[in-house]
Amino acid sequence: MKIVVFGSINMDLTAYSQTLPKTGETIRGDSYITVPGGKGSNQAVAAARLGADVQFFGRVGDDLFGQQVLKTVAAENVDVTQVAVDPDTGTGLAVISVDADAENVITIISGANWTLGKEDVARTEKCLENADVLMLQIEVPLEASLDIAKRAKQKNVKVILDPAPAVPLPASAYQVIDFITPNETETEILVGMLPHNEEEARQAAAIFHQRGVQNVIIKMGSKGVYYDTADDQGFIPPFVVKAIDSVAAGDAFNAGLAVAIAAGKSVKEAVKWGAAAGAIATTRKGALPAMPFLAEVETLLREQG
Ligand code: RIB
């Protein structure tokens, strides 16, 4: 199964502290790590660890961070040969804080990620021929993401959009997405209602359907995941794990979902795969290093699925 990921790649500087600082406050933290991340490359690495052939398209700057993140992603069996090095900007950087409850806040400096454009779309399109799934997020210019989504749709490649960080989408966007996977706050930005429970998630999903997306998957954190397709709806409860860091759990979710969809599983099964992959990611520190492996997901599904 082949998965193409078009998106961001960052270096993450993550600080761990008991609480998150309030505005104007300085707090003492416990530790920090500097590890590769970025929603695109996290999803690419997770999909590869879950057994897919993965090709990643993105941009880094001509700097040390760029070299380090690319080397790490390549070592994870992700094809990064088509990643461009932008001579004029730095590699994307994420400044992250994680508290004792595993919750996080993230500031991203987009850098080279924000220079993705027509050239990158053209290179990606050439590699879509045998792809099963195209994975997208919105840490790169929306115009480029929608452009490659349109081309993927024409080639019958399934398009999964993780609308993170969320921005209101044009009506045309919904015509080229097969799966949309917002969390609660992203759902509010996209459809104007914050779902607190299954019924409200169902109402939000109905709006996405009206706009043209067939498969709606709303990630509701510790409450679980709501999925709503043309012929099946339901709620998948969360897997029980000891969470220490929720950074990139959403990326792991999307990779689990994508791999299962590429393997021909039902949406319900694929959502379970996503939920298990996301849960495992919360048990380790950091973004990219925390991505789940196939054996771990299979074990968790066997034990709790
Ligand atoms: O989803 C987590 C990711 O968001 C981090 O790795 C960080 O780079 C930001 O892009």
mmCIF file of C-alpha atoms and ligand atoms in Angstrom:
data_model
loop_
_atom_site.group_PDB
_atom_site.id
_atom_site.type_symbol
_atom_site.label_atom_id
_atom_site.label_comp_id
_atom_site.label_asym_id
_atom_site.label_seq_id
_atom_site.Cartn_x
_atom_site.Cartn_y
_atom_site.Cartn_z
ATOM 1 C CA MET A 1 0.000 0.000 0.000
ATOM 2 C CA LYS A 2 1.314 3.420 -0.943
ATOM 3 C CA ILE A 3 0.661 6.630 0.938
ATOM 4 C CA VAL A 4 1.715 10.094 -0.207
ATOM 5 C CA VAL A 5 2.046 12.815 2.430
ATOM 6 C CA PHE A 6 2.146 16.465 1.365
ATOM 7 C CA GLY A 7 2.851 18.750 4.295
ATOM 8 C CA SER A 8 5.039 20.266 6.951
ATOM 9 C CA ILE A 9 8.295 19.206 8.533
ATOM 10 C CA ASN A 10 9.657 20.991 11.611
ATOM 11 C CA MET A 11 12.188 20.866 14.360
ATOM 12 C CA ASP A 12 10.312 20.778 17.684
ATOM 13 C CA LEU A 13 11.662 22.381 20.848
ATOM 14 C CA THR A 14 9.494 20.934 23.630
ATOM 15 C CA ALA A 15 9.513 22.017 27.276
ATOM 16 C CA TYR A 16 7.954 19.864 30.003
ATOM 17 C CA SER A 17 6.555 21.568 33.115
ATOM 18 C CA GLN A 18 3.931 20.838 35.757
ATOM 19 C CA THR A 19 1.589 23.540 34.427
ATOM 20 C CA LEU A 20 1.461 25.651 31.291
ATOM 21 C CA PRO A 21 2.541 29.291 31.794
ATOM 22 C CA LYS A 22 -0.197 31.920 31.823
ATOM 23 C CA THR A 23 0.145 35.150 29.862
ATOM 24 C CA GLY A 24 2.985 37.220 31.350
ATOM 25 C CA GLU A 25 4.121 34.412 33.662
ATOM 26 C CA THR A 26 7.560 32.798 33.883
ATOM 27 C CA ILE A 27 7.559 29.273 35.260
ATOM 28 C CA ARG A 28 10.268 26.749 36.040
ATOM 29 C CA GLY A 29 10.145 23.706 33.766
ATOM 30 C CA ASP A 30 11.391 20.170 34.360
ATOM 31 C CA SER A 31 13.134 19.226 31.098
ATOM 32 C CA TYR A 32 13.221 19.837 27.362
ATOM 33 C CA ILE A 33 13.902 17.916 24.172
ATOM 34 C CA THR A 34 14.761 18.971 20.628
ATOM 35 C CA VAL A 35 13.314 16.417 18.194
ATOM 36 C CA PRO A 36 11.945 16.382 14.633
ATOM 37 C CA GLY A 37 8.236 16.974 14.190
ATOM 38 C CA GLY A 38 5.784 18.753 11.918
ATOM 39 C CA LYS A 39 2.328 17.376 11.252
ATOM 40 C CA GLY A 40 3.266 16.187 7.760
ATOM 41 C CA SER A 41 6.447 14.349 8.650
ATOM 42 C CA ASN A 42 4.928 12.917 11.850
ATOM 43 C CA GLN A 43 2.110 11.439 9.758
ATOM 44 C CA ALA A 44 4.598 10.144 7.184
ATOM 45 C CA VAL A 45 6.773 8.424 9.802
ATOM 46 C CA ALA A 46 3.771 6.941 11.607
ATOM 47 C CA ALA A 47 2.350 5.557 8.351
ATOM 48 C CA ALA A 48 5.740 3.993 7.539
ATOM 49 C CA ARG A 49 6.023 2.476 11.031
ATOM 50 C CA LEU A 50 2.548 1.008 10.471
ATOM 51 C CA GLY A 51 3.698 -0.728 7.309
ATOM 52 C CA ALA A 52 2.939 1.586 4.382
ATOM 53 C CA ASP A 53 5.263 2.641 1.554
ATOM 54 C CA VAL A 54 5.403 6.361 2.190
ATOM 55 C CA GLN A 55 6.591 9.236 0.056
ATOM 56 C CA PHE A 56 6.808 12.654 1.720
ATOM 57 C CA PHE A 57 6.650 16.012 -0.069
ATOM 58 C CA GLY A 58 7.635 19.165 1.763
ATOM 59 C CA ARG A 59 10.305 21.825 2.153
ATOM 60 C CA VAL A 60 13.123 22.465 4.584
ATOM 61 C CA GLY A 61 15.519 25.399 4.834
ATOM 62 C CA ASP A 62 19.197 25.202 3.889
ATOM 63 C CA ASP A 63 20.291 24.833 7.513
ATOM 64 C CA LEU A 64 21.317 22.365 10.218
ATOM 65 C CA PHE A 65 17.751 21.745 11.426
ATOM 66 C CA GLY A 66 16.749 20.893 7.852
ATOM 67 C CA GLN A 67 19.561 18.359 7.525
ATOM 68 C CA GLN A 68 18.752 16.810 10.913
ATOM 69 C CA VAL A 69 15.016 16.422 10.367
ATOM 70 C CA LEU A 70 15.428 15.012 6.864
ATOM 71 C CA LYS A 71 18.025 12.492 8.008
ATOM 72 C CA THR A 72 15.726 11.313 10.803
ATOM 73 C CA VAL A 73 12.677 10.971 8.569
ATOM 74 C CA ALA A 74 14.692 9.142 5.877
ATOM 75 C CA ALA A 75 15.978 6.690 8.513
ATOM 76 C CA GLU A 76 12.332 5.761 9.171
ATOM 77 C CA ASN A 77 11.901 4.304 5.668
ATOM 78 C CA VAL A 78 10.103 7.369 4.352
ATOM 79 C CA ASP A 79 11.084 8.414 0.825
ATOM 80 C CA VAL A 80 12.224 12.040 1.198
ATOM 81 C CA THR A 81 14.017 12.307 -2.129
ATOM 82 C CA GLN A 82 11.451 14.807 -3.420
ATOM 83 C CA VAL A 83 11.693 17.167 -0.428
ATOM 84 C CA ALA A 84 12.940 20.547 -1.628
ATOM 85 C CA VAL A 85 15.571 22.648 0.121
ATOM 86 C CA ASP A 86 14.520 26.284 0.106
ATOM 87 C CA PRO A 87 17.572 28.581 -0.055
ATOM 88 C CA ASP A 88 15.791 31.665 1.296
ATOM 89 C CA THR A 89 14.010 30.526 4.471
ATOM 90 C CA GLY A 90 14.737 28.513 7.587
ATOM 91 C CA THR A 91 13.391 25.069 8.427
ATOM 92 C CA GLY A 92 10.030 25.184 10.219
ATOM 93 C CA LEU A 93 10.238 25.369 13.999
ATOM 94 C CA ALA A 94 7.672 24.465 16.653
ATOM 95 C CA VAL A 95 7.944 25.756 20.211
ATOM 96 C CA ILE A 96 5.905 23.423 22.410
ATOM 97 C CA SER A 97 4.976 23.305 26.101
ATOM 98 C CA VAL A 98 3.605 20.146 27.724
ATOM 99 C CA ASP A 99 2.146 19.997 31.241
ATOM 100 C CA ALA A 100 1.840 17.172 33.792
ATOM 101 C CA ASP A 101 -1.573 16.213 32.373
ATOM 102 C CA ALA A 102 0.059 15.613 28.945
ATOM 103 C CA GLU A 103 -1.743 18.637 27.470
ATOM 104 C CA ASN A 104 0.182 20.947 25.142
ATOM 105 C CA VAL A 105 0.293 24.332 23.460
ATOM 106 C CA ILE A 106 2.255 24.873 20.241
ATOM 107 C CA THR A 107 3.570 27.926 18.383
ATOM 108 C CA ILE A 108 4.848 27.219 14.887
ATOM 109 C CA ILE A 109 7.236 29.343 12.860
ATOM 110 C CA SER A 110 6.368 28.036 9.402
ATOM 111 C CA GLY A 111 9.607 28.940 7.620
ATOM 112 C CA ALA A 112 10.179 26.799 4.527
ATOM 113 C CA ASN A 113 6.834 25.020 4.983
ATOM 114 C CA TRP A 114 5.108 28.195 3.902
ATOM 115 C CA THR A 115 6.953 28.250 0.564
ATOM 116 C CA LEU A 116 5.290 25.068 -0.767
ATOM 117 C CA GLY A 117 3.658 25.889 -4.068
ATOM 118 C CA LYS A 118 3.062 24.933 -7.694
ATOM 119 C CA GLU A 119 6.443 23.245 -8.225
ATOM 120 C CA ASP A 120 5.901 20.989 -5.228
ATOM 121 C CA VAL A 121 2.366 20.188 -6.378
ATOM 122 C CA ALA A 122 3.666 19.229 -9.835
ATOM 123 C CA ARG A 123 6.335 16.927 -8.346
ATOM 124 C CA THR A 124 3.796 15.333 -6.038
ATOM 125 C CA GLU A 125 1.252 14.764 -8.802
ATOM 126 C CA LYS A 126 3.759 12.653 -10.746
ATOM 127 C CA CYS A 127 4.010 10.285 -7.769
ATOM 128 C CA LEU A 128 0.289 9.861 -7.205
ATOM 129 C CA GLU A 129 -0.144 7.235 -9.933
ATOM 130 C CA ASN A 130 -0.037 4.140 -7.725
ATOM 131 C CA ALA A 131 -0.989 5.803 -4.467
ATOM 132 C CA ASP A 132 -3.908 4.627 -2.335
ATOM 133 C CA VAL A 133 -4.143 7.642 -0.047
ATOM 134 C CA LEU A 134 -3.003 11.284 -0.004
ATOM 135 C CA MET A 135 -2.603 12.739 3.492
ATOM 136 C CA LEU A 136 -2.879 16.499 3.991
ATOM 137 C CA GLN A 137 -2.769 18.961 6.894
ATOM 138 C CA ILE A 138 -2.789 22.777 6.870
ATOM 139 C CA GLU A 139 0.667 23.749 8.124
ATOM 140 C CA VAL A 140 1.525 24.532 4.495
ATOM 141 C CA PRO A 141 -0.319 26.939 2.175
ATOM 142 C CA LEU A 142 -3.949 25.870 1.804
ATOM 143 C CA GLU A 143 -3.953 26.702 -1.904
ATOM 144 C CA ALA A 144 -1.199 24.152 -2.580
ATOM 145 C CA SER A 145 -2.910 21.493 -0.444
ATOM 146 C CA LEU A 146 -6.225 21.937 -2.263
ATOM 147 C CA ASP A 147 -4.468 21.924 -5.625
ATOM 148 C CA ILE A 148 -2.857 18.531 -4.972
ATOM 149 C CA ALA A 149 -6.106 17.252 -3.425
ATOM 150 C CA LYS A 150 -7.963 18.088 -6.656
ATOM 151 C CA ARG A 151 -5.386 16.210 -8.720
ATOM 152 C CA ALA A 152 -5.498 13.219 -6.371
ATOM 153 C CA LYS A 153 -9.273 13.108 -6.589
ATOM 154 C CA GLN A 154 -9.046 13.011 -10.400
ATOM 155 C CA LYS A 155 -6.779 9.967 -10.080
ATOM 156 C CA ASN A 156 -9.117 8.228 -7.596
ATOM 157 C CA VAL A 157 -6.601 8.520 -4.776
ATOM 158 C CA LYS A 158 -8.417 8.876 -1.432
ATOM 159 C CA VAL A 159 -7.780 12.257 0.183
ATOM 160 C CA ILE A 160 -7.615 12.589 3.986
ATOM 161 C CA LEU A 161 -7.480 16.164 5.287
ATOM 162 C CA ASP A 162 -6.434 16.835 8.862
ATOM 163 C CA PRO A 163 -7.650 20.452 9.109
ATOM 164 C CA ALA A 164 -4.938 21.492 11.555
ATOM 165 C CA PRO A 165 -4.231 24.232 12.348
ATOM 166 C CA ALA A 166 -7.814 25.022 11.346
ATOM 167 C CA VAL A 167 -8.782 27.869 9.059
ATOM 168 C CA PRO A 168 -12.200 28.311 7.422
ATOM 169 C CA LEU A 169 -12.165 26.350 4.159
ATOM 170 C CA PRO A 170 -13.600 27.530 0.835
ATOM 171 C CA ALA A 171 -16.678 25.640 -0.387
ATOM 172 C CA SER A 172 -14.626 24.066 -3.190
ATOM 173 C CA ALA A 173 -12.329 22.376 -0.645
ATOM 174 C CA TYR A 174 -15.072 20.044 0.516
ATOM 175 C CA GLN A 175 -15.527 18.692 -3.022
ATOM 176 C CA VAL A 176 -12.015 17.226 -3.125
ATOM 177 C CA ILE A 177 -11.773 15.678 0.349
ATOM 178 C CA ASP A 178 -12.860 12.090 1.048
ATOM 179 C CA PHE A 179 -12.158 12.176 4.792
ATOM 180 C CA ILE A 180 -11.992 15.158 7.142
ATOM 181 C CA THR A 181 -10.629 14.591 10.668
ATOM 182 C CA PRO A 182 -11.038 17.711 12.850
ATOM 183 C CA ASN A 183 -10.826 17.771 16.624
ATOM 184 C CA GLU A 184 -13.493 19.636 18.607
ATOM 185 C CA THR A 185 -12.022 23.140 18.317
ATOM 186 C CA GLU A 186 -11.201 22.664 14.644
ATOM 187 C CA THR A 187 -14.809 21.560 14.124
ATOM 188 C CA GLU A 188 -15.982 24.818 15.695
ATOM 189 C CA ILE A 189 -13.772 26.894 13.390
ATOM 190 C CA LEU A 190 -14.975 24.978 10.326
ATOM 191 C CA VAL A 191 -18.721 24.627 10.953
ATOM 192 C CA GLY A 192 -19.442 27.089 13.779
ATOM 193 C CA MET A 193 -20.381 24.628 16.513
ATOM 194 C CA LEU A 194 -18.291 23.073 19.267
ATOM 195 C CA PRO A 195 -19.416 19.453 19.729
ATOM 196 C CA HIS A 196 -19.538 18.355 23.394
ATOM 197 C CA ASN A 197 -21.169 14.956 22.912
ATOM 198 C CA GLU A 198 -22.185 12.374 20.313
ATOM 199 C CA GLU A 199 -25.402 14.147 19.338
ATOM 200 C CA GLU A 200 -23.610 17.463 18.754
ATOM 201 C CA ALA A 201 -20.877 15.662 16.812
ATOM 202 C CA ARG A 202 -23.612 14.133 14.647
ATOM 203 C CA GLN A 203 -25.030 17.612 13.964
ATOM 204 C CA ALA A 204 -21.573 18.954 13.046
ATOM 205 C CA ALA A 205 -20.991 15.955 10.778
ATOM 206 C CA ALA A 206 -24.279 16.665 8.998
ATOM 207 C CA ILE A 207 -22.958 20.129 8.076
ATOM 208 C CA PHE A 208 -19.760 18.618 6.666
ATOM 209 C CA HIS A 209 -21.865 16.143 4.660
ATOM 210 C CA GLN A 210 -24.007 18.955 3.250
ATOM 211 C CA ARG A 211 -20.819 20.667 2.108
ATOM 212 C CA GLY A 212 -19.743 17.519 0.254
ATOM 213 C CA VAL A 213 -17.439 15.413 2.457
ATOM 214 C CA GLN A 214 -18.510 11.797 2.633
ATOM 215 C CA ASN A 215 -16.538 10.634 5.664
ATOM 216 C CA VAL A 216 -16.442 12.803 8.782
ATOM 217 C CA ILE A 217 -14.314 11.821 11.754
ATOM 218 C CA ILE A 218 -14.370 14.093 14.796
ATOM 219 C CA LYS A 219 -11.567 13.534 17.315
ATOM 220 C CA MET A 220 -12.946 14.338 20.768
ATOM 221 C CA GLY A 221 -9.853 13.754 22.908
ATOM 222 C CA SER A 222 -10.510 11.788 26.087
ATOM 223 C CA LYS A 223 -14.178 11.314 25.087
ATOM 224 C CA GLY A 224 -13.299 9.235 22.017
ATOM 225 C CA VAL A 225 -13.864 9.581 18.286
ATOM 226 C CA TYR A 226 -17.137 10.088 16.402
ATOM 227 C CA TYR A 227 -17.341 8.830 12.813
ATOM 228 C CA ASP A 228 -20.139 9.469 10.339
ATOM 229 C CA THR A 229 -20.250 8.058 6.803
ATOM 230 C CA ALA A 230 -23.001 7.508 4.250
ATOM 231 C CA ASP A 231 -23.899 4.129 5.742
ATOM 232 C CA ASP A 232 -22.441 3.968 9.237
ATOM 233 C CA GLN A 233 -22.155 6.220 12.274
ATOM 234 C CA GLY A 234 -20.846 5.639 15.760
ATOM 235 C CA PHE A 235 -18.568 6.492 18.614
ATOM 236 C CA ILE A 236 -15.272 4.744 19.325
ATOM 237 C CA PRO A 237 -14.324 5.066 23.011
ATOM 238 C CA PRO A 238 -10.721 5.938 23.857
ATOM 239 C CA PHE A 239 -8.112 3.257 24.475
ATOM 240 C CA VAL A 240 -6.858 3.268 28.054
ATOM 241 C CA VAL A 241 -3.132 4.075 28.254
ATOM 242 C CA LYS A 242 -0.858 6.052 30.581
ATOM 243 C CA ALA A 243 -0.559 9.351 28.696
ATOM 244 C CA ILE A 244 2.459 11.581 29.328
ATOM 245 C CA ASP A 245 2.584 13.749 26.187
ATOM 246 C CA SER A 246 -0.273 14.328 23.731
ATOM 247 C CA VAL A 247 1.885 16.084 21.102
ATOM 248 C CA ALA A 248 1.320 14.497 17.671
ATOM 249 C CA ALA A 249 -1.342 12.079 18.926
ATOM 250 C CA GLY A 250 -3.600 13.507 16.202
ATOM 251 C CA ASP A 251 -0.908 12.824 13.610
ATOM 252 C CA ALA A 252 -0.608 9.227 14.760
ATOM 253 C CA PHE A 253 -4.408 8.936 14.590
ATOM 254 C CA ASN A 254 -4.465 10.094 10.981
ATOM 255 C CA ALA A 255 -1.692 7.692 10.034
ATOM 256 C CA GLY A 256 -3.525 4.753 11.604
ATOM 257 C CA LEU A 257 -6.693 5.771 9.789
ATOM 258 C CA ALA A 258 -4.877 6.184 6.468
ATOM 259 C CA VAL A 259 -3.048 2.862 6.623
ATOM 260 C CA ALA A 260 -6.244 1.004 7.477
ATOM 261 C CA ILE A 261 -8.184 2.741 4.691
ATOM 262 C CA ALA A 262 -5.374 1.957 2.235
ATOM 263 C CA ALA A 263 -5.588 -1.684 3.359
ATOM 264 C CA GLY A 264 -9.301 -1.740 2.528
ATOM 265 C CA LYS A 265 -10.686 -1.838 6.073
ATOM 266 C CA SER A 266 -14.101 -0.355 6.910
ATOM 267 C CA VAL A 267 -14.235 3.210 8.214
ATOM 268 C CA LYS A 268 -15.202 1.910 11.665
ATOM 269 C CA GLU A 269 -12.170 -0.399 11.759
ATOM 270 C CA ALA A 270 -9.945 2.360 10.383
ATOM 271 C CA VAL A 271 -11.100 4.747 13.127
ATOM 272 C CA LYS A 272 -10.191 2.083 15.701
ATOM 273 C CA TRP A 273 -6.745 1.823 14.122
ATOM 274 C CA GLY A 274 -6.417 5.591 14.315
ATOM 275 C CA ALA A 275 -7.541 5.697 17.931
ATOM 276 C CA ALA A 276 -5.105 2.947 18.938
ATOM 277 C CA ALA A 277 -2.230 4.638 17.085
ATOM 278 C CA GLY A 278 -3.048 7.989 18.690
ATOM 279 C CA ALA A 279 -3.233 6.464 22.164
ATOM 280 C CA ILE A 280 0.188 4.855 21.807
ATOM 281 C CA ALA A 281 1.708 8.180 20.729
ATOM 282 C CA THR A 282 0.641 9.754 24.041
ATOM 283 C CA THR A 283 2.680 7.254 26.040
ATOM 284 C CA ARG A 284 6.027 8.621 24.794
ATOM 285 C CA LYS A 285 7.668 12.045 24.795
ATOM 286 C CA GLY A 286 8.080 14.125 21.664
ATOM 287 C CA ALA A 287 6.430 14.164 18.263
ATOM 288 C CA LEU A 288 8.176 12.052 15.667
ATOM 289 C CA PRO A 289 9.924 9.669 18.115
ATOM 290 C CA ALA A 290 6.567 8.908 19.754
ATOM 291 C CA MET A 291 4.914 7.617 16.596
ATOM 292 C CA PRO A 292 3.480 4.092 16.992
ATOM 293 C CA PHE A 293 4.728 0.849 15.458
ATOM 294 C CA LEU A 294 2.515 -1.777 13.795
ATOM 295 C CA ALA A 295 3.030 -4.433 16.492
ATOM 296 C CA GLU A 296 2.021 -1.964 19.219
ATOM 297 C CA VAL A 297 -1.200 -1.016 17.440
ATOM 298 C CA GLU A 298 -2.073 -4.649 16.764
ATOM 299 C CA THR A 299 -1.484 -5.530 20.425
ATOM 300 C CA LEU A 300 -3.618 -2.648 21.721
ATOM 301 C CA LEU A 301 -6.416 -3.524 19.290
ATOM 302 C CA ARG A 302 -6.280 -7.153 20.408
ATOM 303 C CA GLU A 303 -6.337 -6.215 24.096
ATOM 304 C CA GLN A 304 -8.878 -3.385 24.054
ATOM 305 C CA GLY A 305 -10.390 -3.167 20.556
HETATM 306 O O1 RIB B 1 0.962 17.762 15.613
HETATM 307 C C1 RIB B 1 2.145 17.992 16.323
HETATM 308 C C2 RIB B 1 3.085 18.843 15.534
HETATM 309 O O2 RIB B 1 2.545 20.132 15.396
HETATM 310 C C3 RIB B 1 4.433 19.043 16.172
HETATM 311 O O3 RIB B 1 5.355 18.054 15.812
HETATM 312 C C4 RIB B 1 4.831 20.429 15.718
HETATM 313 O O4 RIB B 1 5.905 20.441 14.831
HETATM 314 C C5 RIB B 1 3.579 21.019 15.082
HETATM 315 O O5 RIB B 1 3.685 21.021 13.728
#
